[in-house]
């Protein structure tokens, strides 16, 4: 039997994802039409022998998360449970803290997936590699192209994808780190149990030491992969997943039909959305539940979230339109893409910063929830926080 663990973090993380993470936990943000972690769950559910999926994080188990878990269990016919950390425990601390739940039933191995990655998740290939030559720690890796001038040591072009397959004995090194943290903490705090002992960083505290001992093994993939650290990377991940739908979920892609909108490239339209026949959509467009798209609208490289309204002849490019927002007639909402080099198959999305030298860098435009953009204005390379009603155009600004 097999299990899977998805590390979803918590509200103190994902600050680069604001203002989008103000309204919904980042793991539930829609990417290519479905919550971000649904892509992970779909991949895990397809692995033969998968018995249970565990989510570990320190979000409060609120209504959106609970509702998502209930729906996912019904759809995938698997037990899917959320285990809430008592405090942020790092990428490895939650695994060690909930080790009894992970190992219950005696799994042969368990997958560990970071929630903020986009991938085609070659889990079955990783399992085959593990069974052919068992190792406690198997990491998914991909190659990147980078330049280091006059390196003093070997510089690998392989990076960690944040997707792992662990044997049960992999938890022992995490226990060693916990004990070491406990001893170090007691030297500073003689009151007894040190609360920081439970914080374990897989990459720094575990993998670095084991890699030096030759105990870390990598399964290379040439499939899609990207991090989802910011709104800009979510838009790029949506493009990757929409492209992948041609193979995995062709039914999710909109098709051009007589009397319907013009579809260019890969587009997702929720069944409840109302899209005027003269609208032109794509490529890389995702339209959420209950969205209204008026006559003559042009949408490209954008995500439009639940309940938003794009009035007649608006133009939205390289942007994310928040929940319940309204863009007025003939308005233009536009951002600047920051995509990897499309001619380099090994290029990947950087975790871009919003600021440099105190100035907002050109990036995609983000409208928070329930923002109102009046008719005939331009919003360019800006971030509009929730519940704002604008009266004029803005360029390269954060509108508080």
Short mmCIF file of C-alpha atoms in Angstrom, two decimals:
data_model
loop_
_atom_site.label_atom_id
_atom_site.label_comp_id
_atom_site.label_asym_id
_atom_site.label_seq_id
_atom_site.Cartn_x
_atom_site.Cartn_y
_atom_site.Cartn_z
CA UNK A 1 0.00 0.00 0.00
CA UNK A 2 1.00 3.59 -0.58
CA UNK A 3 0.18 6.96 0.93
CA UNK A 4 0.72 10.56 -0.10
CA UNK A 5 1.37 13.69 1.93
CA UNK A 6 0.77 17.17 0.53
CA UNK A 7 2.46 20.01 2.43
CA UNK A 8 0.14 23.02 2.21
CA UNK A 9 1.89 25.48 4.56
CA UNK A 10 -0.21 28.13 6.26
CA UNK A 11 -1.35 31.76 6.36
CA UNK A 12 2.09 33.05 7.39
CA UNK A 13 3.41 31.72 4.08
CA UNK A 14 2.42 32.86 0.62
CA UNK A 15 2.92 36.58 1.30
CA UNK A 16 4.11 37.03 -2.29
CA UNK A 17 0.71 35.71 -3.33
CA UNK A 18 -1.17 38.64 -1.83
CA UNK A 19 -3.76 40.10 -2.31
CA UNK A 20 -5.09 36.85 -3.81
CA UNK A 21 -4.42 34.86 -0.62
CA UNK A 22 -6.51 37.31 1.44
CA UNK A 23 -9.72 35.65 0.25
CA UNK A 24 -8.83 31.96 -0.04
CA UNK A 25 -6.00 29.76 1.27
CA UNK A 26 -3.27 29.70 -1.36
CA UNK A 27 -3.56 25.90 -1.93
CA UNK A 28 -7.20 26.44 -2.98
CA UNK A 29 -6.48 29.22 -5.47
CA UNK A 30 -7.83 28.15 -8.89
CA UNK A 31 -5.12 27.29 -11.41
CA UNK A 32 -6.44 26.19 -14.82
CA UNK A 33 -9.94 26.09 -13.42
CA UNK A 34 -9.46 23.88 -10.36
CA UNK A 35 -7.91 24.44 -6.90
CA UNK A 36 -4.13 24.31 -6.98
CA UNK A 37 -3.83 21.14 -4.88
CA UNK A 38 -6.49 19.31 -6.87
CA UNK A 39 -3.82 18.71 -9.52
CA UNK A 40 -1.73 16.98 -6.84
CA UNK A 41 -4.64 14.90 -5.57
CA UNK A 42 -5.63 13.82 -9.08
CA UNK A 43 -2.07 12.59 -9.71
CA UNK A 44 -1.90 10.72 -6.39
CA UNK A 45 -5.28 9.08 -6.93
CA UNK A 46 -4.09 7.59 -10.23
CA UNK A 47 -1.20 5.68 -8.59
CA UNK A 48 -2.15 1.99 -8.13
CA UNK A 49 -2.20 1.00 -4.47
CA UNK A 50 -2.80 4.53 -3.13
CA UNK A 51 -4.75 4.13 0.12
CA UNK A 52 -4.81 7.58 1.71
CA UNK A 53 -3.87 11.21 1.08
CA UNK A 54 -2.89 13.44 3.99
CA UNK A 55 -2.68 17.23 3.90
CA UNK A 56 -0.35 18.78 6.48
CA UNK A 57 -0.29 22.48 7.30
CA UNK A 58 -1.24 25.11 9.84
CA UNK A 59 -4.28 26.66 8.22
CA UNK A 60 -7.41 26.68 10.33
CA UNK A 61 -9.80 24.00 9.02
CA UNK A 62 -12.30 26.61 7.79
CA UNK A 63 -15.36 26.09 5.60
CA UNK A 64 -13.63 26.37 2.16
CA UNK A 65 -10.97 23.82 3.10
CA UNK A 66 -13.47 21.45 4.71
CA UNK A 67 -15.82 21.70 1.74
CA UNK A 68 -12.98 21.03 -0.69
CA UNK A 69 -11.84 17.94 1.22
CA UNK A 70 -15.37 16.52 1.34
CA UNK A 71 -15.82 17.04 -2.41
CA UNK A 72 -12.40 15.56 -3.19
CA UNK A 73 -13.11 12.42 -1.18
CA UNK A 74 -16.34 11.87 -3.06
CA UNK A 75 -14.74 12.49 -6.46
CA UNK A 76 -11.63 10.36 -6.01
CA UNK A 77 -13.04 7.68 -3.66
CA UNK A 78 -10.06 7.95 -1.32
CA UNK A 79 -9.69 8.96 2.33
CA UNK A 80 -8.31 12.53 2.30
CA UNK A 81 -7.56 14.01 5.71
CA UNK A 82 -6.18 17.32 6.94
CA UNK A 83 -3.67 17.23 9.81
CA UNK A 84 -3.23 20.65 11.40
CA UNK A 85 0.15 21.54 12.89
CA UNK A 86 0.14 23.25 16.29
CA UNK A 87 2.69 25.75 14.90
CA UNK A 88 4.64 26.20 11.65
CA UNK A 89 6.96 23.18 11.64
CA UNK A 90 8.80 23.56 8.34
CA UNK A 91 8.79 21.16 5.42
CA UNK A 92 9.96 18.25 7.57
CA UNK A 93 8.56 19.00 11.01
CA UNK A 94 5.01 18.09 10.09
CA UNK A 95 6.15 14.77 8.63
CA UNK A 96 7.89 13.85 11.88
CA UNK A 97 5.11 15.18 14.12
CA UNK A 98 2.46 13.13 12.29
CA UNK A 99 4.69 10.11 11.67
CA UNK A 100 2.27 7.72 13.39
CA UNK A 101 -0.59 8.72 11.09
CA UNK A 102 1.66 8.48 8.02
CA UNK A 103 2.94 5.02 8.93
CA UNK A 104 -0.42 3.66 10.12
CA UNK A 105 -1.31 0.54 8.17
CA UNK A 106 2.29 -0.15 7.16
CA UNK A 107 2.70 1.65 3.82
CA UNK A 108 5.45 0.42 1.51
CA UNK A 109 6.38 4.05 0.81
CA UNK A 110 4.79 7.50 0.81
CA UNK A 111 4.93 10.43 -1.58
CA UNK A 112 5.56 13.93 -0.27
CA UNK A 113 4.52 16.86 -2.48
CA UNK A 114 4.85 20.57 -1.88
CA UNK A 115 1.56 22.31 -2.65
CA UNK A 116 3.15 25.27 -4.43
CA UNK A 117 4.57 23.39 -7.40
CA UNK A 118 3.09 22.80 -10.84
CA UNK A 119 4.01 19.51 -12.48
CA UNK A 120 2.74 16.61 -14.53
CA UNK A 121 3.65 14.56 -11.42
CA UNK A 122 5.37 11.44 -12.80
CA UNK A 123 4.58 9.52 -9.61
CA UNK A 124 4.23 6.09 -11.21
CA UNK A 125 7.64 6.47 -12.84
CA UNK A 126 9.14 7.43 -9.48
CA UNK A 127 7.52 4.37 -7.88
CA UNK A 128 8.92 2.09 -10.60
CA UNK A 129 12.40 3.53 -10.02
CA UNK A 130 12.05 3.06 -6.27
CA UNK A 131 10.96 -0.56 -6.61
CA UNK A 132 13.73 -1.32 -9.09
CA UNK A 133 16.38 0.06 -6.73
CA UNK A 134 14.94 0.92 -3.30
CA UNK A 135 16.23 4.04 -1.55
CA UNK A 136 14.91 5.81 1.56
CA UNK A 137 14.99 9.18 -0.18
CA UNK A 138 14.04 9.60 -3.84
CA UNK A 139 13.71 13.17 -5.13
CA UNK A 140 12.21 14.33 -8.40
CA UNK A 141 14.67 16.57 -10.21
CA UNK A 142 14.70 18.63 -13.37
CA UNK A 143 17.46 20.40 -15.26
CA UNK A 144 17.82 24.15 -15.53
CA UNK A 145 20.21 26.38 -17.40
CA UNK A 146 22.16 28.88 -15.36
CA UNK A 147 25.54 30.59 -15.57
CA UNK A 148 28.13 30.84 -12.81
CA UNK A 149 31.32 32.73 -13.61
CA UNK A 150 34.52 30.91 -12.56
CA UNK A 151 32.87 28.44 -10.15
CA UNK A 152 35.19 27.18 -7.41
CA UNK A 153 33.20 23.96 -6.98
CA UNK A 154 31.00 21.78 -9.15
CA UNK A 155 27.68 23.47 -9.97
CA UNK A 156 24.89 21.04 -10.88
CA UNK A 157 22.20 21.88 -13.41
CA UNK A 158 19.69 19.68 -11.55
CA UNK A 159 17.24 21.28 -9.13
CA UNK A 160 14.87 19.80 -6.56
CA UNK A 161 11.25 19.80 -7.76
CA UNK A 162 9.74 19.53 -4.27
CA UNK A 163 8.23 16.10 -5.03
CA UNK A 164 9.56 13.07 -3.13
CA UNK A 165 9.08 9.36 -2.54
CA UNK A 166 10.17 8.21 0.92
CA UNK A 167 10.49 4.79 2.51
CA UNK A 168 9.29 4.50 6.12
CA UNK A 169 12.92 4.49 7.33
CA UNK A 170 13.32 8.00 5.89
CA UNK A 171 11.67 9.33 9.02
CA UNK A 172 14.65 8.27 11.18
CA UNK A 173 16.94 11.12 10.01
CA UNK A 174 14.09 13.53 10.79
CA UNK A 175 14.00 12.11 14.32
CA UNK A 176 17.76 12.64 14.58
CA UNK A 177 17.30 16.30 13.63
CA UNK A 178 14.51 16.65 16.21
CA UNK A 179 16.73 15.23 18.96
CA UNK A 180 19.61 17.48 17.92
CA UNK A 181 17.33 20.52 17.92
CA UNK A 182 16.07 19.52 21.36
CA UNK A 183 19.59 19.24 22.75
CA UNK A 184 20.64 22.56 21.21
CA UNK A 185 17.55 24.25 22.58
CA UNK A 186 18.06 22.94 26.09
CA UNK A 187 21.53 24.47 26.12
CA UNK A 188 19.85 27.86 25.67
CA UNK A 189 16.66 27.19 27.64
CA UNK A 190 16.90 25.14 30.82
CA UNK A 191 13.12 25.11 31.37
CA UNK A 192 12.67 21.74 29.65
CA UNK A 193 11.10 20.88 26.30
CA UNK A 194 12.13 23.40 23.69
CA UNK A 195 9.18 24.26 21.38
CA UNK A 196 11.46 25.01 18.41
CA UNK A 197 12.73 21.44 18.28
CA UNK A 198 9.83 20.40 16.07
CA UNK A 199 10.78 22.77 13.25
CA UNK A 200 12.64 20.73 10.63
CA UNK A 201 13.61 21.92 7.17
CA UNK A 202 13.90 18.98 4.81
CA UNK A 203 16.16 20.71 2.35
CA UNK A 204 18.64 22.29 4.77
CA UNK A 205 18.49 20.06 7.86
CA UNK A 206 18.11 16.65 6.21
CA UNK A 207 18.94 16.57 2.52
CA UNK A 208 22.16 18.60 2.70
CA UNK A 209 23.79 16.19 5.15
CA UNK A 210 22.54 13.05 3.41
CA UNK A 211 23.57 14.26 -0.04
CA UNK A 212 27.14 14.56 1.20
CA UNK A 213 26.94 10.91 2.26
CA UNK A 214 25.56 9.77 -1.10
CA UNK A 215 22.17 8.80 0.38
CA UNK A 216 19.97 11.06 -1.76
CA UNK A 217 18.81 9.72 -5.12
CA UNK A 218 17.21 11.71 -7.93
CA UNK A 219 14.69 10.70 -10.56
CA UNK A 220 15.02 13.11 -13.49
CA UNK A 221 11.99 14.35 -15.39
CA UNK A 222 11.71 16.30 -18.61
CA UNK A 223 8.01 17.03 -18.02
CA UNK A 224 6.40 20.32 -17.06
CA UNK A 225 7.41 21.88 -13.76
CA UNK A 226 7.30 25.29 -12.13
CA UNK A 227 7.01 26.82 -8.69
CA UNK A 228 3.91 28.81 -7.75
CA UNK A 229 5.26 31.43 -5.39
CA UNK A 230 3.55 34.55 -6.76
CA UNK A 231 0.55 35.61 -8.80
CA UNK A 232 2.72 35.84 -11.91
CA UNK A 233 3.87 32.26 -11.49
CA UNK A 234 0.24 31.15 -10.99
CA UNK A 235 -0.58 32.56 -14.41
CA UNK A 236 2.37 30.70 -15.92
CA UNK A 237 1.35 27.48 -14.13
CA UNK A 238 -2.16 27.89 -15.53
CA UNK A 239 -0.67 27.96 -19.01
CA UNK A 240 1.27 24.74 -18.35
CA UNK A 241 -1.76 22.92 -16.95
CA UNK A 242 -4.06 24.10 -19.76
CA UNK A 243 -1.54 22.75 -22.25
CA UNK A 244 -1.39 19.47 -20.30
CA UNK A 245 -5.20 19.21 -20.47
CA UNK A 246 -4.89 18.35 -24.16
CA UNK A 247 -3.60 14.96 -22.95
CA UNK A 248 -5.09 14.52 -19.49
CA UNK A 249 -8.44 16.39 -19.54
CA UNK A 250 -9.47 17.44 -23.05
CA UNK A 251 -13.04 17.80 -21.76
CA UNK A 252 -11.95 20.80 -19.67
CA UNK A 253 -10.82 22.81 -22.71
CA UNK A 254 -13.32 25.09 -24.44
CA UNK A 255 -13.99 24.48 -28.10
CA UNK A 256 -15.11 26.89 -30.77
CA UNK A 257 -18.79 26.28 -31.56
CA UNK A 258 -21.23 28.08 -33.85
CA UNK A 259 -22.75 30.98 -31.97
CA UNK A 260 -20.13 30.79 -29.24
CA UNK A 261 -17.12 32.95 -28.42
CA UNK A 262 -13.97 32.77 -30.51
CA UNK A 263 -11.45 30.46 -28.85
CA UNK A 264 -7.75 30.86 -29.54
CA UNK A 265 -5.48 28.27 -27.99
CA UNK A 266 -6.11 26.64 -24.61
CA UNK A 267 -9.05 28.11 -22.68
CA UNK A 268 -11.04 26.89 -19.66
CA UNK A 269 -14.60 28.17 -19.16
CA UNK A 270 -16.61 27.11 -16.11
CA UNK A 271 -20.01 25.68 -17.11
CA UNK A 272 -21.84 28.42 -15.17
CA UNK A 273 -20.02 31.32 -16.84
CA UNK A 274 -21.87 33.49 -19.37
CA UNK A 275 -19.68 34.49 -22.31
CA UNK A 276 -20.96 36.66 -25.17
CA UNK A 277 -20.52 35.20 -28.66
CA UNK A 278 -18.48 38.17 -29.89
CA UNK A 279 -15.86 37.79 -27.14
CA UNK A 280 -12.39 36.58 -28.13
CA UNK A 281 -10.65 34.36 -25.56
CA UNK A 282 -7.14 32.95 -25.40
CA UNK A 283 -4.59 31.73 -25.38
CA UNK A 284 -4.11 30.79 -21.70
CA UNK A 285 -7.40 32.00 -20.28
CA UNK A 286 -9.26 30.54 -17.31
CA UNK A 287 -12.79 31.77 -16.55
CA UNK A 288 -14.28 30.84 -13.20
CA UNK A 289 -17.71 30.05 -11.81
CA UNK A 290 -20.48 32.59 -12.43
CA UNK A 291 -18.31 34.97 -14.46
CA UNK A 292 -19.98 37.27 -17.00
CA UNK A 293 -18.05 38.25 -20.15
CA UNK A 294 -19.73 40.92 -22.27
CA UNK A 295 -19.85 41.58 -26.00
CA UNK A 296 -16.59 42.39 -27.72
CA UNK A 297 -14.38 41.52 -24.73
CA UNK A 298 -10.78 40.49 -25.45
CA UNK A 299 -9.14 38.17 -22.92
CA UNK A 300 -5.60 36.84 -23.22
CA UNK A 301 -3.13 35.26 -20.75
CA UNK A 302 -5.44 35.91 -17.79
CA UNK A 303 -7.42 34.33 -14.97
CA UNK A 304 -10.91 35.64 -14.18
CA UNK A 305 -12.16 34.46 -10.81
CA UNK A 306 -15.59 33.53 -9.42
CA UNK A 307 -18.37 36.06 -9.95
CA UNK A 308 -16.37 38.70 -11.83
CA UNK A 309 -17.94 40.80 -14.59
CA UNK A 310 -16.19 42.09 -17.70
CA UNK A 311 -18.47 44.60 -19.35
CA UNK A 312 -18.69 45.26 -23.09
CA UNK A 313 -15.47 45.78 -25.08
CA UNK A 314 -13.08 45.51 -22.14
CA UNK A 315 -9.55 44.28 -22.81
CA UNK A 316 -7.78 42.17 -20.17
CA UNK A 317 -4.21 41.01 -20.87
CA UNK A 318 -1.68 39.30 -18.55
CA UNK A 319 -3.86 39.89 -15.51
CA UNK A 320 -5.81 38.24 -12.71
CA UNK A 321 -9.29 39.63 -12.06
CA UNK A 322 -10.39 38.95 -8.48
CA UNK A 323 -13.59 37.44 -7.10
CA UNK A 324 -16.68 39.58 -7.71
CA UNK A 325 -14.76 42.39 -9.40
CA UNK A 326 -16.18 44.50 -12.22
CA UNK A 327 -14.30 45.97 -15.17
CA UNK A 328 -16.26 48.72 -16.91
CA UNK A 329 -17.01 49.19 -20.61
CA UNK A 330 -14.03 49.92 -22.85
CA UNK A 331 -11.63 49.71 -19.90
CA UNK A 332 -8.20 48.12 -20.34
CA UNK A 333 -6.48 46.03 -17.66
CA UNK A 334 -2.99 44.96 -18.66
CA UNK A 335 0.15 43.57 -17.08
CA UNK A 336 3.66 42.72 -18.19
CA UNK A 337 4.55 39.01 -18.53
CA UNK A 338 7.66 37.67 -16.86
CA UNK A 339 7.86 34.28 -18.49
CA UNK A 340 10.83 31.97 -19.05
CA UNK A 341 12.52 31.93 -22.43
CA UNK A 342 10.11 29.91 -24.64
CA UNK A 343 13.02 28.82 -26.87
CA UNK A 344 14.90 27.20 -23.98
CA UNK A 345 13.37 23.85 -22.98
CA UNK A 346 15.26 23.96 -19.67
CA UNK A 347 14.10 27.44 -18.67
CA UNK A 348 11.83 27.74 -15.62
CA UNK A 349 9.86 30.49 -13.95
CA UNK A 350 11.86 32.53 -11.46
CA UNK A 351 10.37 33.49 -8.10
CA UNK A 352 10.22 37.11 -9.09
CA UNK A 353 10.22 39.98 -6.59
CA UNK A 354 7.62 42.71 -6.79
CA UNK A 355 10.06 45.47 -5.88
CA UNK A 356 13.55 46.68 -6.76
CA UNK A 357 15.20 49.73 -5.22
CA UNK A 358 11.88 50.61 -3.59
CA UNK A 359 9.98 50.66 -6.89
CA UNK A 360 7.25 48.35 -8.14
CA UNK A 361 8.59 46.27 -11.00
CA UNK A 362 6.51 45.75 -14.15
CA UNK A 363 4.51 42.57 -13.64
CA UNK A 364 1.06 41.17 -14.21
CA UNK A 365 -1.86 43.28 -13.02
CA UNK A 366 -3.86 41.92 -10.08
CA UNK A 367 -7.32 43.08 -9.07
CA UNK A 368 -8.28 41.96 -5.58
CA UNK A 369 -11.79 40.80 -4.76
CA UNK A 370 -14.76 43.11 -5.38
CA UNK A 371 -12.73 45.82 -7.12
CA UNK A 372 -14.65 48.17 -9.43
CA UNK A 373 -12.91 49.58 -12.49
CA UNK A 374 -14.89 52.35 -14.22
CA UNK A 375 -15.44 52.63 -17.95
CA UNK A 376 -12.69 53.77 -20.29
CA UNK A 377 -9.78 53.71 -17.83
CA UNK A 378 -6.38 51.99 -18.04
CA UNK A 379 -4.91 49.90 -15.23
CA UNK A 380 -1.35 48.95 -16.18
CA UNK A 381 1.22 46.90 -14.19
CA UNK A 382 -0.61 47.58 -10.93
CA UNK A 383 -1.95 45.75 -7.89
CA UNK A 384 -5.36 46.82 -6.61
CA UNK A 385 -6.21 45.67 -3.10
CA UNK A 386 -9.70 44.31 -2.33
CA UNK A 387 -12.87 46.41 -2.15
CA UNK A 388 -11.48 49.40 -4.05
CA UNK A 389 -13.61 51.52 -6.38
CA UNK A 390 -11.33 53.43 -8.73
CA UNK A 391 -12.12 56.65 -10.53
CA UNK A 392 -9.12 57.08 -12.85
CA UNK A 393 -6.26 55.29 -14.58
CA UNK A 394 -3.17 53.93 -12.78
CA UNK A 395 0.22 52.72 -14.00
CA UNK A 396 2.89 50.87 -11.96
CA UNK A 397 1.20 51.39 -8.60
CA UNK A 398 -0.09 49.48 -5.60
CA UNK A 399 -3.52 50.91 -4.89
CA UNK A 400 -4.31 50.59 -1.18
#
